[in-house]
Each structure stands twice: as structure tokens, then as C-alpha cells.
CSV table of C-alpha atoms and ligand atoms in Angstrom, one decimal:
chain,number,residue,atom,x,y,z
A,945,MET,CA,-1.9,-7.4,-55.5
A,946,ARG,CA,-4.9,-5.1,-56.6
A,947,VAL,CA,-5.1,-2.0,-54.9
A,948,VAL,CA,-8.6,-0.5,-55.4
A,949,ILE,CA,-8.8,3.2,-54.5
A,950,GLN,CA,-12.4,4.5,-53.4
A,951,ASP,CA,-13.2,8.5,-53.1
A,952,ASN,CA,-14.4,8.1,-49.6
A,953,TYR,CA,-15.0,5.3,-47.0
A,954,GLU,CA,-18.8,5.0,-47.8
A,955,LYS,CA,-17.1,4.0,-51.1
A,956,MET,CA,-14.9,1.9,-50.1
A,957,SER,CA,-17.5,0.2,-47.8
A,958,LEU,CA,-19.7,-0.7,-50.6
A,959,TRP,CA,-17.4,-2.0,-53.1
A,960,ALA,CA,-16.1,-4.3,-51.0
A,961,ALA,CA,-19.3,-5.6,-49.6
A,962,ASP,CA,-19.9,-6.3,-53.2
A,963,TYR,CA,-17.2,-8.2,-54.0
A,964,ILE,CA,-17.6,-10.3,-50.5
A,965,ALA,CA,-21.6,-10.5,-51.8
A,966,LYS,CA,-20.4,-11.6,-54.8
A,967,LYS,CA,-18.1,-14.1,-54.1
A,968,ILE,CA,-20.8,-15.5,-51.6
A,969,ASN,CA,-23.3,-15.8,-54.7
A,970,ALA,CA,-21.2,-17.3,-57.0
A,971,HIS,CA,-20.2,-20.1,-54.8
A,972,ASN,CA,-23.6,-20.9,-53.4
A,973,ASN,CA,-24.7,-20.8,-57.8
A,974,GLY,CA,-21.3,-23.0,-58.7
A,975,PRO,CA,-20.0,-26.5,-58.1
A,976,GLU,CA,-18.8,-26.2,-54.9
A,977,ALA,CA,-22.2,-25.2,-53.0
A,978,GLY,CA,-22.4,-28.3,-51.1
A,979,ARG,CA,-19.3,-27.0,-48.7
A,980,PRO,CA,-19.4,-23.7,-46.9
A,981,PHE,CA,-18.0,-20.5,-47.9
A,982,VAL,CA,-15.3,-19.7,-45.3
A,983,LEU,CA,-15.3,-16.4,-44.3
A,984,GLY,CA,-13.0,-14.5,-42.6
A,985,LEU,CA,-13.9,-11.3,-40.8
A,986,PRO,CA,-12.4,-8.0,-38.5
A,987,THR,CA,-13.1,-5.8,-36.2
A,988,GLY,CA,-12.9,-2.1,-35.8
A,989,SER,CA,-14.3,0.7,-37.5
A,990,SER,CA,-12.8,0.1,-40.9
A,991,PRO,CA,-15.3,-3.0,-41.6
A,992,ILE,CA,-18.3,-1.2,-39.9
A,993,GLY,CA,-19.6,0.0,-43.2
A,994,VAL,CA,-19.3,-3.6,-44.8
A,995,TYR,CA,-21.3,-5.0,-42.7
A,996,LYS,CA,-24.2,-2.8,-42.6
A,997,GLU,CA,-24.2,-3.1,-46.7
A,998,LEU,CA,-23.5,-7.2,-46.2
A,999,ALA,CA,-26.9,-6.9,-43.6
A,1000,ARG,CA,-28.9,-4.8,-45.3
A,1001,ARG,CA,-28.6,-7.0,-48.5
A,1002,ASN,CA,-29.5,-10.1,-46.4
A,1003,GLN,CA,-32.3,-8.3,-45.0
A,1004,ALA,CA,-33.6,-7.6,-48.6
A,1005,GLY,CA,-33.0,-11.6,-49.3
A,1006,GLU,CA,-29.6,-10.1,-51.8
A,1007,LEU,CA,-27.7,-12.0,-50.1
A,1008,SER,CA,-27.6,-15.4,-47.9
A,1009,PHE,CA,-25.5,-16.5,-45.1
A,1010,ALA,CA,-27.6,-20.0,-44.6
A,1011,ASN,CA,-23.9,-21.6,-46.2
A,1012,VAL,CA,-21.6,-19.2,-44.5
A,1013,VAL,CA,-18.7,-19.8,-41.8
A,1014,THR,CA,-16.8,-17.2,-40.2
A,1015,PHE,CA,-13.9,-17.0,-38.5
A,1016,ASN,CA,-12.6,-13.9,-36.9
A,1017,MET,CA,-9.4,-12.7,-36.3
A,1018,ASP,CA,-9.0,-12.1,-33.0
A,1019,GLU,CA,-10.5,-11.3,-29.3
A,1020,TYR,CA,-9.0,-9.5,-26.3
A,1021,LEU,CA,-7.2,-12.1,-24.1
A,1022,GLY,CA,-9.6,-11.6,-20.5
A,1023,LEU,CA,-13.2,-9.8,-22.0
A,1024,PRO,CA,-16.2,-12.2,-21.4
A,1025,HIS,CA,-18.5,-12.2,-24.2
A,1026,GLU,CA,-20.3,-9.6,-22.6
A,1027,HIS,CA,-18.2,-7.2,-22.2
A,1028,ASP,CA,-19.0,-4.3,-24.5
A,1029,GLN,CA,-15.5,-3.8,-26.2
A,1030,SER,CA,-15.1,-7.7,-26.4
A,1031,TYR,CA,-14.8,-9.0,-30.3
A,1032,TRP,CA,-17.1,-11.1,-29.9
A,1033,TYR,CA,-19.9,-8.5,-28.5
A,1034,PHE,CA,-18.2,-6.1,-31.2
A,1035,MET,CA,-19.5,-9.1,-34.1
A,1036,HIS,CA,-22.8,-9.5,-32.4
A,1037,ASP,CA,-23.8,-6.1,-32.0
A,1038,ASN,CA,-22.6,-5.0,-35.7
A,1039,PHE,CA,-23.4,-8.1,-37.9
A,1040,PHE,CA,-24.3,-11.5,-36.9
A,1041,ASP,CA,-27.6,-10.2,-35.2
A,1042,HIS,CA,-28.5,-8.3,-37.9
A,1043,LEU,CA,-28.3,-11.3,-39.8
A,1044,VAL,CA,-31.5,-13.2,-41.0
A,1045,ASP,CA,-30.0,-16.4,-41.1
A,1046,MET,CA,-26.4,-17.2,-40.0
A,1047,LYS,CA,-26.1,-20.3,-38.1
A,1048,PRO,CA,-25.1,-19.3,-34.4
A,1049,GLU,CA,-23.1,-22.9,-34.5
A,1050,ASN,CA,-21.6,-21.1,-38.0
A,1051,ILE,CA,-19.6,-18.7,-36.1
A,1052,ASN,CA,-16.1,-18.8,-34.8
A,1053,ILE,CA,-14.5,-16.3,-32.6
A,1054,LEU,CA,-11.6,-17.1,-30.4
A,1055,ASN,CA,-12.8,-17.6,-26.7
A,1056,GLY,CA,-10.8,-15.1,-24.6
A,1057,MET,CA,-12.0,-16.3,-20.9
A,1058,THR,CA,-10.0,-19.5,-22.2
A,1059,ASP,CA,-7.9,-20.7,-19.3
A,1060,ASP,CA,-5.6,-23.1,-21.9
A,1061,PRO,CA,-4.8,-20.3,-24.6
A,1062,GLU,CA,-2.2,-22.5,-26.1
A,1063,GLU,CA,-5.3,-25.0,-26.6
A,1064,GLU,CA,-7.6,-22.4,-27.6
A,1065,CYS,CA,-5.2,-21.4,-30.8
A,1066,ARG,CA,-4.6,-25.0,-31.9
A,1067,LYS,CA,-7.7,-25.8,-32.0
A,1068,TYR,CA,-9.0,-22.8,-34.3
A,1069,GLU,CA,-6.2,-23.7,-36.7
A,1070,GLU,CA,-7.5,-27.3,-36.7
A,1071,LYS,CA,-11.2,-26.2,-37.2
A,1072,ILE,CA,-10.0,-23.6,-39.8
A,1073,ALA,CA,-8.1,-26.7,-41.7
A,1074,SER,CA,-11.5,-29.0,-41.2
A,1075,TYR,CA,-13.1,-26.6,-43.7
A,1076,GLY,CA,-10.3,-26.9,-46.1
A,1077,GLY,CA,-9.4,-23.2,-44.9
A,1078,ILE,CA,-10.4,-19.9,-45.2
A,1079,ASP,CA,-12.2,-18.7,-49.0
A,1080,LEU,CA,-11.7,-15.2,-48.2
A,1081,PHE,CA,-10.4,-13.2,-45.6
A,1082,MET,CA,-11.6,-9.6,-45.0
A,1083,GLY,CA,-8.9,-7.7,-42.5
A,1084,GLY,CA,-7.9,-3.8,-41.5
A,1085,ILE,CA,-5.0,-2.9,-40.1
A,1086,GLY,CA,-3.6,-0.7,-37.4
A,1087,VAL,CA,-1.6,2.5,-38.1
A,1088,ASP,CA,1.8,0.2,-37.7
A,1089,GLY,CA,0.1,-2.1,-40.1
A,1090,HIS,CA,-0.7,-4.8,-37.4
A,1091,LEU,CA,-2.9,-7.3,-39.5
A,1092,ALA,CA,-5.0,-9.2,-36.9
A,1093,PHE,CA,-3.2,-8.6,-33.2
A,1094,ASN,CA,0.2,-9.2,-35.2
A,1095,GLU,CA,2.4,-6.7,-34.1
A,1096,PRO,CA,6.0,-5.0,-36.1
A,1097,TYR,CA,8.0,-8.1,-35.8
A,1098,THR,CA,5.7,-10.8,-35.5
A,1099,SER,CA,6.8,-13.6,-38.1
A,1100,LEU,CA,5.4,-13.6,-41.4
A,1101,THR,CA,4.7,-16.8,-41.4
A,1102,SER,CA,3.2,-16.9,-37.4
A,1103,ARG,CA,-0.2,-18.9,-36.5
A,1104,THR,CA,-2.8,-18.2,-34.6
A,1105,GLY,CA,-1.6,-18.0,-31.1
A,1106,VAL,CA,-1.2,-15.3,-28.0
A,1107,ARG,CA,-0.1,-11.7,-28.9
A,1108,ASN,CA,0.9,-8.8,-26.5
A,1109,LEU,CA,-0.1,-5.6,-27.6
A,1110,THR,CA,2.2,-2.5,-28.5
A,1111,THR,CA,1.7,0.4,-25.8
A,1112,ASP,CA,1.2,2.2,-29.1
A,1113,THR,CA,-2.0,-0.5,-30.1
A,1114,ARG,CA,-3.3,0.2,-26.3
A,1115,ILE,CA,-2.9,3.7,-27.1
A,1116,VAL,CA,-4.9,3.5,-30.1
A,1117,ASN,CA,-7.6,0.8,-28.9
A,1118,SER,CA,-8.0,3.1,-25.7
A,1119,ARG,CA,-10.7,5.5,-27.4
A,1120,PHE,CA,-13.2,2.3,-26.9
A,1121,PHE,CA,-11.6,2.3,-23.1
A,1122,GLY,CA,-12.4,5.7,-22.1
A,1123,ASN,CA,-9.4,7.2,-23.4
A,1124,ASP,CA,-7.3,4.6,-20.4
A,1125,PRO,CA,-4.8,3.1,-22.5
A,1126,GLU,CA,-4.4,0.8,-19.3
A,1127,LYS,CA,-7.4,-0.5,-19.3
A,1128,VAL,CA,-7.1,-1.7,-22.7
A,1129,PRO,CA,-6.0,-5.7,-22.5
A,1130,SER,CA,-2.3,-5.8,-23.1
A,1131,GLN,CA,-3.1,-9.6,-24.6
A,1132,ALA,CA,-5.1,-10.9,-27.5
A,1133,LEU,CA,-5.7,-14.0,-29.1
A,1134,SER,CA,-4.8,-13.6,-32.5
A,1135,VAL,CA,-4.6,-15.5,-35.9
A,1136,GLY,CA,-1.1,-15.3,-36.9
A,1137,ILE,CA,0.0,-13.9,-40.8
A,1138,GLY,CA,0.6,-16.7,-42.1
A,1139,THR,CA,-3.3,-18.0,-40.9
A,1140,VAL,CA,-4.3,-15.0,-43.0
A,1141,THR,CA,-1.9,-15.8,-46.0
A,1142,ASP,CA,-3.2,-19.1,-46.2
A,1143,SER,CA,-6.4,-18.0,-47.0
A,1144,LYS,CA,-7.3,-18.1,-50.8
A,1145,GLU,CA,-7.9,-14.5,-50.9
A,1146,VAL,CA,-7.8,-11.6,-49.1
A,1147,LEU,CA,-9.3,-8.4,-48.9
A,1148,VAL,CA,-8.1,-5.5,-46.1
A,1149,LEU,CA,-9.8,-2.8,-46.1
A,1150,ILE,CA,-7.6,0.8,-45.7
A,1151,SER,CA,-9.2,4.5,-45.0
A,1152,GLY,CA,-8.7,7.8,-43.2
A,1153,HIS,CA,-5.2,9.7,-42.9
A,1154,ASN,CA,-3.8,8.0,-39.9
A,1155,LYS,CA,-3.1,4.6,-42.3
A,1156,ALA,CA,-1.6,6.2,-45.0
A,1157,ARG,CA,1.7,5.1,-43.8
A,1158,ALA,CA,0.7,1.5,-43.2
A,1159,LEU,CA,-1.1,1.8,-47.0
A,1160,ALA,CA,2.6,3.0,-48.7
A,1161,ALA,CA,4.1,0.3,-46.7
A,1162,THR,CA,1.5,-2.3,-47.8
A,1163,VAL,CA,2.3,-1.4,-51.1
A,1164,GLU,CA,5.9,-0.2,-51.7
A,1165,GLY,CA,7.9,-1.4,-49.2
A,1166,GLY,CA,9.7,-4.2,-49.1
A,1167,VAL,CA,8.2,-7.3,-47.5
A,1168,SER,CA,9.1,-6.9,-44.0
A,1169,GLN,CA,8.4,-8.2,-40.5
A,1170,LYS,CA,8.2,-4.5,-39.3
A,1171,TRP,CA,5.4,-4.5,-41.1
A,1172,THR,CA,3.5,-7.3,-41.0
A,1173,CYS,CA,0.9,-6.0,-43.5
A,1174,SER,CA,3.8,-6.6,-45.8
A,1175,ALA,CA,3.1,-9.9,-46.3
A,1176,LEU,CA,0.0,-9.4,-48.4
A,1177,GLN,CA,2.9,-8.8,-51.2
A,1178,MET,CA,3.5,-12.3,-51.3
A,1179,HIS,CA,0.3,-12.9,-51.6
A,1180,ASN,CA,-1.3,-14.5,-54.7
A,1181,GLY,CA,-5.1,-13.0,-54.0
A,1182,ALA,CA,-4.9,-9.7,-52.4
A,1183,ILE,CA,-7.0,-6.9,-52.7
A,1184,ILE,CA,-6.6,-3.5,-50.8
A,1185,ALA,CA,-9.4,-1.3,-50.7
A,1186,CYS,CA,-9.1,2.0,-49.3
A,1187,ASP,CA,-10.0,5.6,-50.0
A,1188,GLU,CA,-8.7,8.7,-51.0
A,1189,GLU,CA,-7.2,9.7,-47.6
A,1190,ALA,CA,-5.1,6.7,-47.0
A,1191,CYS,CA,-3.4,7.3,-50.3
A,1192,GLY,CA,-1.4,10.5,-48.7
A,1193,GLU,CA,1.5,8.7,-48.6
A,1194,LEU,CA,1.9,6.4,-52.0
A,1195,MET,CA,4.2,7.8,-55.0
A,1196,VAL,CA,1.7,9.3,-57.1
A,1197,ASP,CA,2.9,7.1,-59.8
A,1198,THR,CA,1.6,4.4,-57.5
A,1199,TYR,CA,-1.4,5.9,-57.1
A,1200,LYS,CA,-1.9,6.8,-60.9
A,1201,TYR,CA,-1.5,2.6,-61.9
A,1202,PHE,CA,-3.5,1.7,-59.9
A,1203,LEU,CA,-6.6,4.1,-60.9
A,1204,ASP,CA,-5.7,3.4,-64.5
A,1205,ILE,CA,-5.4,-0.6,-64.3
A,1206,GLU,CA,-8.7,-0.4,-61.9
A,1207,ARG,CA,-11.0,1.6,-64.3
A,1208,GLY,CA,-12.5,-1.4,-66.4
A,1209,GLU,CA,-14.9,-3.6,-64.4
A,1210,ARG,CA,-13.7,-6.6,-63.0
A,1211,LEU,CA,-14.2,-9.4,-60.3
B,2614,GLP,C1,-7.3,-3.6,-34.0
B,2614,GLP,C2,-7.4,-4.7,-34.4
B,2614,GLP,C3,-7.5,-5.1,-36.0
B,2614,GLP,C4,-8.1,-4.1,-36.7
B,2614,GLP,C5,-7.2,-2.7,-36.0
B,2614,GLP,C6,-7.6,-1.3,-37.1
B,2614,GLP,O1,-5.9,-3.4,-33.5
B,2614,GLP,N1,-6.8,-6.1,-33.3
B,2614,GLP,O2,-7.9,-6.7,-36.2
B,2614,GLP,O3,-7.7,-4.1,-38.3
B,2614,GLP,O4,-8.0,-2.3,-35.1
B,2614,GLP,O5,-9.0,-0.7,-36.2
B,2614,GLP,P1,-9.6,0.5,-37.1
B,2614,GLP,O6,-10.2,-0.6,-38.0
B,2614,GLP,O7,-10.2,0.9,-36.4
B,2614,GLP,O8,-8.5,1.3,-37.4
């Protein structure tokens, strides 16, 4: 696992956007350019800086999304697209609407209004597989370490399915629902931990004091379904991009190790 520690949220976002842009450009100029680059995407406050920078590069003509297919991690069950807290709305508002060459038919987001959630999830897995899997899955994590909506004790081999949200998560996410946890949907559709770890690479953004315990669990804890983010330790291409604030619960040795090993240039 790589852990890339940046001074603050802005630098973390620029680093992650640069990494993603380099991967897309390398793909489009490489031997596999004939097939699309498949990118997994999250919602939340963590990726907003990355989305801004990727859109800026796209508008400046430095990065094309014409050959990119995206799959989002999750969606609230029962929220229509036009609801301003649906993840469909978030993704268009914060990212897709700002890209000049993203093809709408290449955007995949689980449909939270489906009348057959099981079938919706099965088809999603099938569609990911039809592209040969995901090249790079960007993610964020919750304060309890949930990756997508895979709350503590979700199987580390789980696939896309319906998830019940914990009261804690509904309280945390209530900041977007007028501070009323009851207004936060109690269920969501979410890719599984197995869906994420099947990706060739996983890049997870972790920033702020409130994620410090989750970062320590991701990097230093044992692999356990209690912290579903810890599954990344079993992945051969996992990168954590984090800021200083999130490092508060790391051991000094761990912190120094990653600063040391990441000093040089690498991709
Ligand atoms: C939600 C999403 C997760 C996201 C998490 C963290 O619960 N389902 O995919 O990673 O929030 O959000 P934030 O980045 O706002 O802290």
C-alpha cells in the first residue's frame, strides 16, 4: 500500500487529480487506447477538489474524457435524480456538467428509484465486467471507515447490493439534509468491497481530523470487517492520498516511513 501524505486538502486534491490525469493520458496514448479507461468515482466532500482540478484540465484541453467510462460507487435508495442530495445530482453538479467531452452514455450511476434493487445491482456488476473491470477506483471513506456504503461488518468480499445505513452514518450525512438524520434515506445501493478491490487500482482520499481513526485503521489496523476500509491492505494497487490533519492517529514511525518512502518522484 502507498500512503501519500500532503500538507492540506488542496494539495491532496491536486496530487490525486494529477495521478488520475496521468493514468488516463497514459492509457489513451498506450497500447490499450482502443478500449475505454474505466474509472470508479465517489461522492462526498473528499473528492470535490479532485473534481474541480480534473474539470479545469479538461476545459484547458489537457485531459480528455471522451474515452472514459465511469461507474459511481453508490446511490441513496428512494431519491430521484433531481433531488439535490441524490448522488446522480451531486455528480452532475460537481463534475460531469463541467466536462466538455464526457459522453452521457458513458456515465453509470446506480438507479436509486429502481423497483427491483437486486436486479439493478446485478446488472451493474455485469456492466462493469463487460468492460473488463475497473481500471482505477477513486474512493472516500466515512468516519467509521465505510468504503462506498459498506458499513462496519459488511463482508470484505461483498458485491454490489442494497445496504442499510447505520444511525451514525445518517447523523454524519444529515448535514446535507437540514441536520435531520430522519431525512437521510435509511438504505442505499452500493458497490461491494469485493467490487472495489477487484479494480486494478484503488485510490482513496482521506482528509481531516475526523478521519484520523479511519486512516489508522486502514493503514495500521488488522484486516477486519469492522473497518471495511482495511480490505485495501489485501489489494496490490492501493493508494491512500491523505492530508496532515488525517494523520493524527498514525504512529510516528508509520508517518515517518511514508514521508520517507514517498520523497522521490514516482507514478
Ligand atoms: C458517504 C458516501 C461515501 C463517502 C463518505 C465520506 O457516506 N457514501 O462514499 O466516502 O460519505 O464522505 P465525505 O467525503 O463527505 O467525508
